[in-house]
Coordinates of C-alpha atoms in Angstrom, one line a residue:
M953 CA -14.5 3.3 -20.0
E954 CA -13.7 6.0 -22.5
S955 CA -11.3 8.7 -21.4
Q956 CA -13.8 11.5 -22.1
R957 CA -16.2 9.9 -19.7
T958 CA -13.4 9.7 -17.2
F959 CA -12.6 13.4 -17.6
L960 CA -16.3 14.2 -17.2
L961 CA -16.6 12.0 -14.1
I962 CA -13.5 13.6 -12.5
G963 CA -14.8 17.1 -13.2
L964 CA -18.2 16.3 -11.7
M965 CA -16.5 14.6 -8.7
L966 CA -14.4 17.8 -8.1
V967 CA -17.4 20.1 -8.2
S968 CA -19.5 17.7 -6.1
F969 CA -16.8 17.4 -3.5
L970 CA -16.5 21.2 -3.1
L971 CA -20.2 21.6 -2.9
F972 CA -20.4 18.9 -0.3
Q973 CA -17.6 20.6 1.7
E974 CA -19.6 23.8 1.6
W975 CA -22.8 22.1 2.7
N976 CA -20.9 20.3 5.5
N977 CA -19.4 23.6 6.7
D978 CA -22.8 25.3 6.8
Y979 CA -24.5 22.3 8.4
N980 CA -21.9 21.6 11.1
T981 CA -21.0 25.2 12.1
P982 CA -22.7 26.0 15.4
K983 CA -24.7 29.1 15.3
A984 CA -24.5 31.9 17.9
D985 CA -27.1 31.9 20.7
P986 CA -29.5 34.6 19.6
S987 CA -30.0 35.5 23.3
A988 CA -26.2 36.1 23.8
T989 CA -24.0 38.7 22.3
T990 CA -20.2 38.6 21.7
Q991 CA -18.4 40.5 24.4
T992 CA -16.0 43.3 23.3
L993 CA -12.8 43.8 25.2
N994 CA -11.4 47.3 25.7
T995 CA -9.2 48.9 28.3
T996 CA -12.0 50.3 30.4
S997 CA -14.8 47.8 30.2
P998 CA -15.7 45.2 32.8
E999 CA -14.2 41.7 32.4
S1000 CA -15.7 39.6 29.7
D1001 CA -16.8 36.0 30.4
D1002 CA -13.3 34.5 30.5
Y1003 CA -13.4 30.8 31.2
I1004 CA -11.2 29.8 34.1
P1005 CA -10.9 26.0 34.4
S1006 CA -11.3 24.7 38.0
S1007 CA -9.0 22.2 39.6
S1008 CA -11.6 19.5 38.7
D1009 CA -12.7 18.6 35.2
S1010 CA -15.8 20.8 35.3
G1011 CA -14.7 24.4 35.1
L1012 CA -16.9 27.4 36.0
P1013 CA -16.8 30.9 34.7
A1014 CA -15.0 33.4 36.9
S1015 CA -16.8 36.1 38.6
A1016 CA -17.0 39.3 36.6
T1017 CA -15.7 42.4 38.3
A1018 CA -15.8 46.0 37.0
A1019 CA -12.0 46.5 37.1
K1020 CA -10.1 49.1 35.1
R1021 CA -7.8 47.6 32.5
S1022 CA -4.7 48.7 30.7
V1023 CA -2.5 47.2 28.1
I1024 CA 1.3 46.8 27.7
D1025 CA 2.7 47.3 24.2
I1026 CA 5.6 45.1 23.1
T1027 CA 7.5 45.6 19.8
T1028 CA 10.0 43.1 18.4
D1029 CA 11.3 42.6 14.8
V1030 CA 8.3 40.3 14.0
F1031 CA 5.6 41.4 16.5
N1032 CA 3.5 44.2 17.8
V1033 CA 1.8 42.7 20.8
K1034 CA -0.6 44.0 23.4
I1035 CA -0.8 42.3 26.8
D1036 CA -3.8 43.0 29.1
T1037 CA -2.7 43.7 32.7
K1038 CA -6.0 42.0 33.8
G1039 CA -5.0 38.4 33.7
G1040 CA -1.8 39.1 31.7
D1041 CA -3.4 37.7 28.5
I1042 CA -2.2 38.4 25.0
V1043 CA -5.1 40.3 23.4
E1044 CA -3.5 41.5 20.2
A1045 CA -0.7 40.3 18.0
D1046 CA 0.3 41.9 14.7
L1047 CA 2.8 40.1 12.5
L1048 CA 5.1 42.7 11.1
Q1049 CA 6.5 40.5 8.3
Y1050 CA 3.1 39.9 6.8
E1051 CA 0.8 42.5 5.3
E1052 CA -2.9 42.4 6.0
V1053 CA -3.6 43.4 2.4
K1054 CA -1.0 43.1 -0.4
G1055 CA 0.6 46.4 -1.1
E1056 CA -0.5 48.1 2.1
E1057 CA 1.7 48.7 5.1
T1058 CA -0.8 47.5 7.7
P1059 CA 0.6 44.4 9.4
F1060 CA -1.5 41.2 9.5
M1061 CA -3.5 41.0 12.8
L1062 CA -3.4 37.4 14.0
L1063 CA -4.8 37.9 17.5
G1064 CA -7.2 40.6 18.5
E1065 CA -10.8 41.8 17.8
F1066 CA -12.2 41.5 14.3
D1067 CA -15.6 43.1 13.7
G1068 CA -16.9 41.9 17.1
N1069 CA -15.0 38.5 17.0
Q1070 CA -12.3 37.8 19.5
Y1071 CA -9.1 35.8 19.3
F1072 CA -7.0 35.8 22.5
S1073 CA -4.3 33.8 24.2
Q1074 CA -4.9 33.3 27.9
S1075 CA -3.0 31.7 30.8
G1076 CA -3.0 31.7 34.5
L1077 CA -2.7 29.8 37.8
I1078 CA -5.6 28.0 39.4
G1079 CA -5.6 25.4 42.2
L1080 CA -6.2 26.0 45.9
N1081 CA -4.0 29.2 46.0
G1082 CA -3.9 30.2 42.4
P1083 CA -4.7 33.9 41.8
D1084 CA -7.0 33.1 38.9
A1085 CA -9.1 30.9 41.1
S1086 CA -10.0 33.9 43.4
A1087 CA -13.7 34.7 43.8
N1088 CA -12.8 38.3 43.0
G1089 CA -11.9 37.4 39.5
R1090 CA -8.6 37.4 37.7
P1091 CA -5.6 39.3 39.1
T1092 CA -4.4 42.6 37.8
Y1093 CA -0.7 42.6 37.2
Q1094 CA 1.8 45.4 37.6
A1095 CA 4.5 46.1 35.0
A1096 CA 7.6 48.4 35.3
Q1097 CA 6.9 49.9 31.9
K1098 CA 3.9 50.6 29.6
A1099 CA 5.9 49.7 26.5
Y1100 CA 8.8 47.4 25.8
T1101 CA 11.0 47.1 22.6
L1102 CA 13.3 44.3 21.7
S1103 CA 16.8 45.7 21.3
G1104 CA 19.0 42.6 21.5
D1105 CA 18.4 38.9 21.0
E1106 CA 15.9 38.5 23.8
L1107 CA 13.2 40.6 25.5
R1108 CA 11.7 39.7 28.9
V1109 CA 8.5 41.3 30.0
P1110 CA 7.7 40.5 33.7
L1111 CA 4.3 41.1 35.2
T1112 CA 3.9 40.9 39.0
Y1113 CA 1.1 40.3 41.4
V1114 CA 1.1 39.8 45.2
D1115 CA -2.0 38.2 46.8
S1116 CA -3.5 39.1 50.2
N1117 CA -1.4 36.4 51.9
G1118 CA 1.9 37.9 50.6
V1119 CA 2.6 35.2 47.9
S1120 CA 4.3 36.8 44.9
F1121 CA 3.5 35.8 41.3
T1122 CA 5.6 36.8 38.4
K1123 CA 4.3 36.1 34.9
T1124 CA 7.1 36.7 32.4
Y1125 CA 6.8 36.6 28.6
V1126 CA 10.1 35.9 26.8
F1127 CA 10.4 37.2 23.2
K1128 CA 13.3 36.3 21.0
K1129 CA 14.6 38.0 17.9
G1130 CA 13.2 36.6 14.6
Q1131 CA 11.0 34.0 16.5
Y1132 CA 7.3 33.5 16.6
D1133 CA 7.4 31.3 19.7
V1134 CA 7.0 33.1 23.0
G1135 CA 8.2 31.6 26.3
L1136 CA 5.9 31.8 29.4
E1137 CA 7.6 31.6 32.8
Y1138 CA 5.3 31.7 35.8
T1139 CA 7.3 32.1 39.0
V1140 CA 5.7 31.6 42.4
N1141 CA 7.6 33.0 45.4
N1142 CA 6.1 31.7 48.6
A1143 CA 7.4 33.9 51.4
T1144 CA 4.7 32.7 53.8
S1145 CA 5.0 30.1 56.5
A1146 CA 2.6 27.6 54.8
P1147 CA 2.8 25.8 51.4
V1148 CA 0.7 27.0 48.5
Q1149 CA -0.9 24.9 45.7
V1150 CA -1.1 26.2 42.2
Q1151 CA -2.0 24.7 38.8
L1152 CA -1.0 26.2 35.4
Y1153 CA -3.5 26.5 32.6
T1154 CA -3.0 27.8 29.1
Q1155 CA -5.8 28.3 26.6
I1156 CA -6.8 29.9 23.3
K1157 CA -10.1 31.7 23.0
R1158 CA -11.7 32.5 19.7
T1159 CA -15.2 33.5 18.7
V1160 CA -17.0 30.8 16.7
Q1161 CA -16.8 31.7 13.0
E1162 CA -18.4 30.3 9.9
K1163 CA -16.5 29.2 6.9
G1164 CA -16.0 31.6 4.0
S1165 CA -16.7 31.0 0.3
L1166 CA -17.0 27.8 -1.7
V1167 CA -13.4 27.9 -3.0
D1168 CA -12.1 28.5 0.6
Q1169 CA -11.7 25.0 1.7
N1170 CA -9.0 25.6 4.3
Y1171 CA -9.7 24.4 7.8
L1172 CA -10.7 27.0 10.4
G1173 CA -10.9 25.6 13.9
A1174 CA -9.0 23.9 16.7
A1175 CA -6.7 21.0 16.8
Y1176 CA -4.7 19.1 19.4
G1177 CA -2.0 16.5 19.8
T1178 CA -1.4 13.9 22.6
D1179 CA 1.1 11.2 23.3
E1180 CA -1.2 8.8 21.4
E1181 CA -2.7 11.1 18.7
S1182 CA -0.2 13.2 16.8
Y1183 CA -2.8 15.5 15.2
E1184 CA -6.5 15.6 15.6
K1185 CA -8.8 18.4 14.4
Y1186 CA -11.5 19.5 16.9
S1187 CA -13.8 21.8 15.0
F1188 CA -16.4 24.2 16.4
S1189 CA -19.1 21.6 15.8
D1190 CA -17.0 19.0 17.7
M1191 CA -16.8 21.5 20.7
A1192 CA -20.5 22.1 20.5
D1193 CA -21.2 18.3 20.6
K1194 CA -18.8 17.4 23.4
N1195 CA -16.1 19.1 25.5
L1196 CA -12.6 17.8 24.9
N1197 CA -11.2 16.1 28.0
K1198 CA -8.0 14.1 27.5
N1199 CA -5.1 13.4 29.7
T1200 CA -1.7 13.1 28.1
Q1201 CA 2.0 13.6 28.7
G1202 CA 3.1 16.7 26.8
G1203 CA 0.8 17.4 23.9
Y1204 CA -0.4 20.7 22.5
V1205 CA -3.5 22.6 21.5
A1206 CA -3.9 25.0 18.6
F1207 CA -6.3 27.1 16.5
I1208 CA -5.7 26.9 12.8
Q1209 CA -6.6 29.1 9.9
H1210 CA -5.4 29.7 6.4
Y1211 CA -1.6 30.2 6.5
F1212 CA -1.4 30.9 10.2
V1213 CA -1.6 29.0 13.5
S1214 CA -1.5 29.8 17.3
A1215 CA -0.6 27.0 19.7
W1216 CA 0.1 26.4 23.3
V1217 CA 2.8 23.8 23.9
P1218 CA 3.2 22.8 27.6
K1219 CA 6.2 21.0 29.1
Q1220 CA 6.5 17.7 27.4
D1221 CA 7.8 15.7 30.4
E1222 CA 4.7 16.5 32.5
T1223 CA 1.1 15.2 32.4
H1224 CA -1.6 17.6 31.3
T1225 CA -5.4 17.7 30.7
L1226 CA -6.6 19.0 27.3
Y1227 CA -10.0 20.6 27.5
S1228 CA -12.4 22.6 25.4
L1229 CA -15.6 24.6 25.8
I1230 CA -18.0 26.9 23.9
T1231 CA -19.1 29.8 26.2
K1232 CA -22.5 31.4 26.3
S1233 CA -21.1 34.3 24.3
N1234 CA -20.3 32.0 21.4
A1235 CA -16.5 31.8 22.1
A1236 CA -14.7 28.5 21.5
I1237 CA -11.9 27.7 24.0
I1238 CA -9.3 25.0 23.8
G1239 CA -6.6 24.6 26.4
T1240 CA -4.2 22.7 28.6
K1241 CA -4.2 22.2 32.4
A1242 CA -1.1 21.0 34.3
A1243 CA -1.2 18.9 37.4
P1244 CA -1.2 20.8 40.7
I1245 CA 2.1 21.5 42.3
N1246 CA 2.9 22.5 45.9
V1247 CA 5.3 25.4 46.5
Q1248 CA 6.7 24.9 50.0
A1249 CA 6.9 27.8 52.5
G1250 CA 9.9 30.0 52.0
S1251 CA 10.6 28.6 48.5
E1252 CA 10.2 29.5 44.9
Q1253 CA 9.2 27.5 41.8
T1254 CA 8.8 28.3 38.1
L1255 CA 6.3 26.8 35.7
N1256 CA 6.9 27.0 31.9
A1257 CA 5.0 26.8 28.6
T1258 CA 5.5 28.0 25.0
Y1259 CA 3.1 29.9 22.9
Y1260 CA 3.4 30.1 19.1
M1261 CA 1.6 32.7 17.0
G1262 CA 2.7 32.9 13.4
P1263 CA 2.9 31.4 10.0
K1264 CA 2.4 27.7 9.3
E1265 CA 6.0 26.9 8.4
S1266 CA 6.8 23.2 8.9
D1267 CA 10.4 23.5 9.9
I1268 CA 9.7 26.1 12.6
L1269 CA 6.7 24.3 14.0
E1270 CA 8.5 20.9 14.1
A1271 CA 11.3 22.5 16.2
I1272 CA 8.7 23.6 18.8
H1273 CA 6.9 20.3 19.0
P1274 CA 7.6 17.1 16.9
D1275 CA 3.9 17.0 15.7
L1276 CA 3.1 20.7 15.5
D1277 CA 4.1 20.8 11.8
L1278 CA 1.1 18.6 11.1
T1279 CA -1.0 21.7 11.4
V1280 CA 0.2 22.4 7.9
D1281 CA -2.6 20.1 6.8
Y1282 CA -2.0 18.4 3.5
G1283 CA -4.8 16.0 4.1
W1284 CA -4.6 12.2 3.6
L1285 CA -2.1 12.6 0.8
W1286 CA 0.5 14.3 3.1
F1287 CA 3.1 11.7 2.3
I1288 CA 3.1 12.9 -1.3
S1289 CA 2.5 16.6 -0.6
Q1290 CA 5.4 16.9 1.8
P1291 CA 8.2 15.9 -0.6
L1292 CA 6.5 17.9 -3.4
F1293 CA 6.6 21.0 -1.1
V1294 CA 10.3 20.3 -0.4
L1295 CA 10.9 20.2 -4.2
L1296 CA 8.9 23.4 -4.7
K1297 CA 11.0 25.3 -2.0
W1298 CA 14.2 24.0 -3.6
L1299 CA 13.1 25.3 -7.0
H1300 CA 12.2 28.6 -5.5
S1301 CA 15.6 28.9 -3.9
I1302 CA 17.2 28.5 -7.3
L1303 CA 14.7 30.5 -9.5
G1304 CA 13.8 33.2 -7.0
N1305 CA 10.1 33.4 -8.1
W1306 CA 7.2 31.3 -6.8
G1307 CA 5.3 31.5 -10.0
V1308 CA 8.3 30.3 -12.0
A1309 CA 8.8 27.6 -9.3
I1310 CA 5.2 26.5 -9.9
I1311 CA 5.8 26.2 -13.6
A1312 CA 9.0 24.3 -13.0
I1313 CA 7.5 21.8 -10.7
T1314 CA 4.6 21.3 -13.1
I1315 CA 7.1 20.5 -15.9
I1316 CA 8.9 18.1 -13.7
V1317 CA 5.8 16.3 -12.5
K1318 CA 4.3 16.1 -16.0
S1319 CA 7.6 14.8 -17.4
L1320 CA 7.8 12.1 -14.7
M1321 CA 4.3 11.1 -15.5
Y1322 CA 4.8 11.1 -19.3
P1323 CA 4.8 7.2 -19.6
L1324 CA 1.3 7.3 -18.0
T1325 CA 0.2 10.1 -20.3
K1326 CA 1.5 8.3 -23.3
A1327 CA -0.3 5.1 -22.3
Q1328 CA -3.5 7.2 -21.8
Y1329 CA -3.4 8.9 -25.2
T1330 CA -2.3 5.8 -27.1
S1331 CA -5.2 3.9 -25.7
M1332 CA -7.6 6.7 -26.6
A1333 CA -6.3 6.8 -30.2
K1334 CA -6.6 3.0 -30.6
M1335 CA -10.1 3.1 -29.3
R1336 CA -10.9 5.8 -31.8
A1337 CA -9.5 3.7 -34.6
L1338 CA -11.7 0.8 -33.6
Q1339 CA -14.9 2.9 -33.7
P1340 CA -15.9 1.6 -37.3
K1341 CA -15.5 -2.0 -36.2
M1342 CA -17.4 -1.3 -33.0
A1343 CA -20.3 0.2 -35.1
A1344 CA -20.3 -2.9 -37.3
L1345 CA -20.5 -5.2 -34.3
K1346 CA -23.4 -3.2 -32.9
E1347 CA -25.2 -3.3 -36.2
K1348 CA -24.6 -7.1 -36.5
Y1349 CA -25.8 -8.1 -33.1
G1350 CA -28.4 -5.4 -32.6
D1351 CA -29.9 -5.5 -29.1
D1352 CA -28.3 -8.8 -28.1
R1353 CA -26.0 -7.3 -25.4
Q1354 CA -24.4 -10.6 -24.4
K1355 CA -23.2 -11.5 -27.9
F1356 CA -22.2 -7.9 -28.6
G1357 CA -20.2 -7.8 -25.3
Q1358 CA -18.4 -11.1 -26.2
A1359 CA -17.6 -10.0 -29.7
T1360 CA -16.3 -6.7 -28.4
M1361 CA -14.0 -8.3 -25.9
E1362 CA -12.7 -10.7 -28.6
M1363 CA -12.0 -7.7 -30.8
Y1364 CA -10.1 -5.9 -28.0
K1365 CA -8.0 -9.1 -27.5
K1366 CA -7.3 -9.5 -31.2
E1367 CA -6.3 -5.8 -31.6
K1368 CA -4.4 -5.8 -28.3
V1369 CA -6.3 -2.9 -26.9
N1370 CA -7.2 -2.4 -23.3
P1371 CA -10.5 -0.5 -23.0
M1372 CA -9.4 0.7 -19.5
G1373 CA -6.1 2.0 -20.8
G1374 CA -7.3 5.5 -21.1
C1375 CA -8.9 5.5 -17.6
F1376 CA -6.2 4.0 -15.4
P1377 CA -3.4 6.5 -16.2
I1378 CA -5.7 9.4 -15.3
L1379 CA -6.7 7.8 -12.1
L1380 CA -3.1 7.1 -11.2
Q1381 CA -2.2 10.7 -11.8
M1382 CA -5.0 12.1 -9.6
P1383 CA -3.2 11.6 -6.3
I1384 CA -0.3 13.7 -7.6
F1385 CA -2.6 16.4 -8.8
L1386 CA -4.5 16.5 -5.5
A1387 CA -1.3 16.5 -3.4
L1388 CA 0.0 19.5 -5.4
F1389 CA -3.4 21.2 -4.9
Y1390 CA -3.0 21.0 -1.2
V1391 CA 0.6 22.1 -1.4
F1392 CA -0.4 25.3 -3.2
L1393 CA -3.4 25.7 -0.9
E1394 CA -1.4 25.3 2.4
S1395 CA 1.9 26.9 1.6
T1396 CA 2.3 30.1 3.6
E1397 CA 5.2 31.0 1.3
L1398 CA 2.8 31.6 -1.5
R1399 CA 0.8 34.2 0.4
H1400 CA 1.3 37.5 -1.4
A1401 CA 3.9 35.9 -3.6
E1402 CA 4.4 37.9 -6.8
F1403 CA 4.7 36.3 -10.3
V1404 CA 4.7 38.7 -13.2
L1405 CA 2.8 41.8 -14.4
W1406 CA -0.6 41.9 -12.9
L1407 CA -0.2 38.7 -10.9
T1408 CA 1.1 40.2 -7.7
D1409 CA -0.4 37.7 -5.3
L1410 CA -0.5 34.0 -6.2
S1411 CA -2.7 33.2 -3.1
T1412 CA -5.7 35.3 -4.5
K1413 CA -7.7 35.2 -7.6
D1414 CA -6.5 36.7 -10.9
P1415 CA -7.9 40.2 -10.7
Y1416 CA -8.4 40.3 -14.5
Y1417 CA -9.4 36.6 -14.9
V1418 CA -6.8 36.1 -17.6
L1419 CA -5.6 32.8 -16.2
P1420 CA -9.0 31.2 -15.9
I1421 CA -9.9 32.2 -19.5
L1422 CA -6.6 30.9 -20.8
F1423 CA -7.2 27.7 -18.8
G1424 CA -10.6 27.3 -20.4
A1425 CA -9.1 27.9 -23.9
S1426 CA -6.4 25.3 -23.2
M1427 CA -9.1 22.8 -22.1
F1428 CA -11.1 23.5 -25.2
V1429 CA -8.0 22.8 -27.4
T1430 CA -7.3 19.6 -25.5
Q1431 CA -10.8 18.4 -26.2
K1432 CA -10.4 19.2 -29.9
L1433 CA -7.2 17.3 -30.1
Q1434 CA -8.5 14.2 -28.3
P1435 CA -10.1 11.5 -30.4
M1436 CA -13.8 11.7 -29.5
T1437 CA -15.1 8.3 -28.4
V1438 CA -18.3 9.4 -26.5
T1439 CA -21.3 8.9 -28.7
D1440 CA -24.1 9.8 -26.2
P1441 CA -25.5 13.2 -27.2
M1442 CA -26.0 14.4 -23.6
Q1443 CA -22.4 13.4 -22.7
Q1444 CA -21.1 15.1 -25.8
K1445 CA -22.9 18.4 -24.8
M1446 CA -21.6 18.1 -21.2
M1447 CA -18.0 17.6 -22.6
T1448 CA -18.4 20.6 -24.8
F1449 CA -19.4 22.8 -21.9
M1450 CA -16.8 21.5 -19.5
P1451 CA -14.2 24.2 -20.5
V1452 CA -16.8 26.9 -19.8
I1453 CA -17.9 25.4 -16.5
F1454 CA -14.3 25.0 -15.2
S1455 CA -13.4 28.5 -16.4
V1456 CA -16.2 30.0 -14.4
F1457 CA -15.4 27.7 -11.5
F1458 CA -11.7 28.8 -11.5
L1459 CA -12.5 32.5 -11.6
W1460 CA -12.3 32.6 -7.8
F1461 CA -9.5 30.1 -7.3
P1462 CA -6.0 31.3 -6.1
S1463 CA -4.1 32.3 -9.2
G1464 CA -1.2 30.0 -8.2
L1465 CA -3.5 27.0 -8.5
V1466 CA -4.9 28.2 -11.9
L1467 CA -1.4 28.8 -13.1
Y1468 CA -0.5 25.2 -12.3
W1469 CA -3.6 23.8 -14.1
L1470 CA -3.0 26.0 -17.1
V1471 CA 0.7 25.0 -17.5
S1472 CA -0.3 21.4 -16.9
N1473 CA -2.8 21.6 -19.8
L1474 CA -0.3 23.3 -22.1
I1475 CA 2.2 20.6 -21.4
S1476 CA -0.5 18.0 -22.0
I1477 CA -1.2 19.6 -25.4
V1478 CA 2.4 19.4 -26.4
Q1479 CA 2.7 15.8 -25.2
M1480 CA -0.5 14.9 -27.1
L1481 CA 0.8 16.3 -30.4
I1482 CA 4.1 14.5 -30.0
I1483 CA 2.4 11.2 -29.2
Y1484 CA -0.2 11.5 -32.0
R1485 CA 2.4 12.4 -34.6
G1486 CA 4.4 9.3 -33.7
M1487 CA 1.3 7.1 -34.0
E1488 CA 0.3 8.6 -37.3
K1489 CA 3.7 7.8 -38.7
Q1490 CA 3.0 4.2 -37.7
G1491 CA -0.2 4.4 -39.8
I1492 CA -2.6 4.6 -36.9
K1493 CA -5.4 7.1 -37.6
V1494 CA -5.8 9.3 -34.6
R1495 CA -8.1 12.2 -35.6
G1496 CA -10.7 13.0 -38.2

């Protein structure tokens, strides 16, 4: 197989893959029920259709009550958080260290309401005596203050509720300086003369959303981990097909989006049920449910869980749960992507600029793959040199393909040329290229990362399309330098238009990715000139 055909095949495979992904996203995303509308939460409206899991596996929606709501504001060095006193849920979370839009002071809203879409963190107590299992709906908690601000290393926000029997429930959120994981402590103080049974549940609720553009191939949906499955995606379409129902010791549930994740991590030494549901108002829910516990009369017991809401940074996530770092999804080439990302971070720690670090890692990778590159271009040049002999054989044997094939193989053997020599090196390099692709795509550190001049955000497209144009030019130069072995007119035309096609395709790609491909092409051009110059000195005709 000639190398030009390989390039053409790889390009068509890439475009076809992304088109298939887009079709798959459109086909598998469940659509909203036209008869239902998304509920909007505010501080004075009736309760929305919050899903409260029952003590059995088949939960039922809680009764809606027209109760007044209020929110408690919490401010830390990394968060602005709003907690609804109705149920004690986190209904908004702004990440103060991350801007919503590059150059603006508005913090990134991870949880909250977005144009009618909801994204909340919910938790409560069910069971025989759980306040969230009441027929009157979820409890309304009391707080000593309307606003809390972190002033030291830790901030505790206690919410209290006393039921009609005199059982006291204290739901405490624990915020820590510089941390995106929030502790949940649920204390049950049973001052009555009879035991009470409660069951802790934690869940994430998010309106079903469709994927974005063709170039946005990042996963948007739920995921979970069990004691047997480290990381499993559970998309909106999976939830629509079947409710999740798994028993596990420990585990976690999460909702994943580009650069960010929210996850509930229950106590790892206890057994839990992981569940999911799509509500009538088109909200997807994934959660955990602990086993029931009995709090004896005159005693107190505390239940715990951890909620993470923040960037997808592997080290931080792994410290919370050994498998939670897998939500930084590098795909099936994770074993290559992970060490490449470690190298990229190390380069950034030295160079201080993510764009320069991308250039540096590209140079390192291309240098390490130079033997493969040399084998590729050497094979291409030798094949080009054999074109006159190939034409003579074709003229000699005409339409007798069997004899032509035998003569061709004998010629390859005599000239010590491997016809696959230009193909294999490219195919061997593809896993590296794809692994780097996902590193650049998944790395939160590249979000809003500046490079030089007009390139102030490597996670978004080049605003002036300079990099895609330069990439197309470099691809055009590469084609001109390569010895052309394709003789089919149609394939020649497609090869000629490939730089234009890829330039247009890359117009909407993150500039960090385009920068990588541009630098890779420039290095390939330099390597090609060096290799061809050496071959020409040996008397091997490469071009012309």
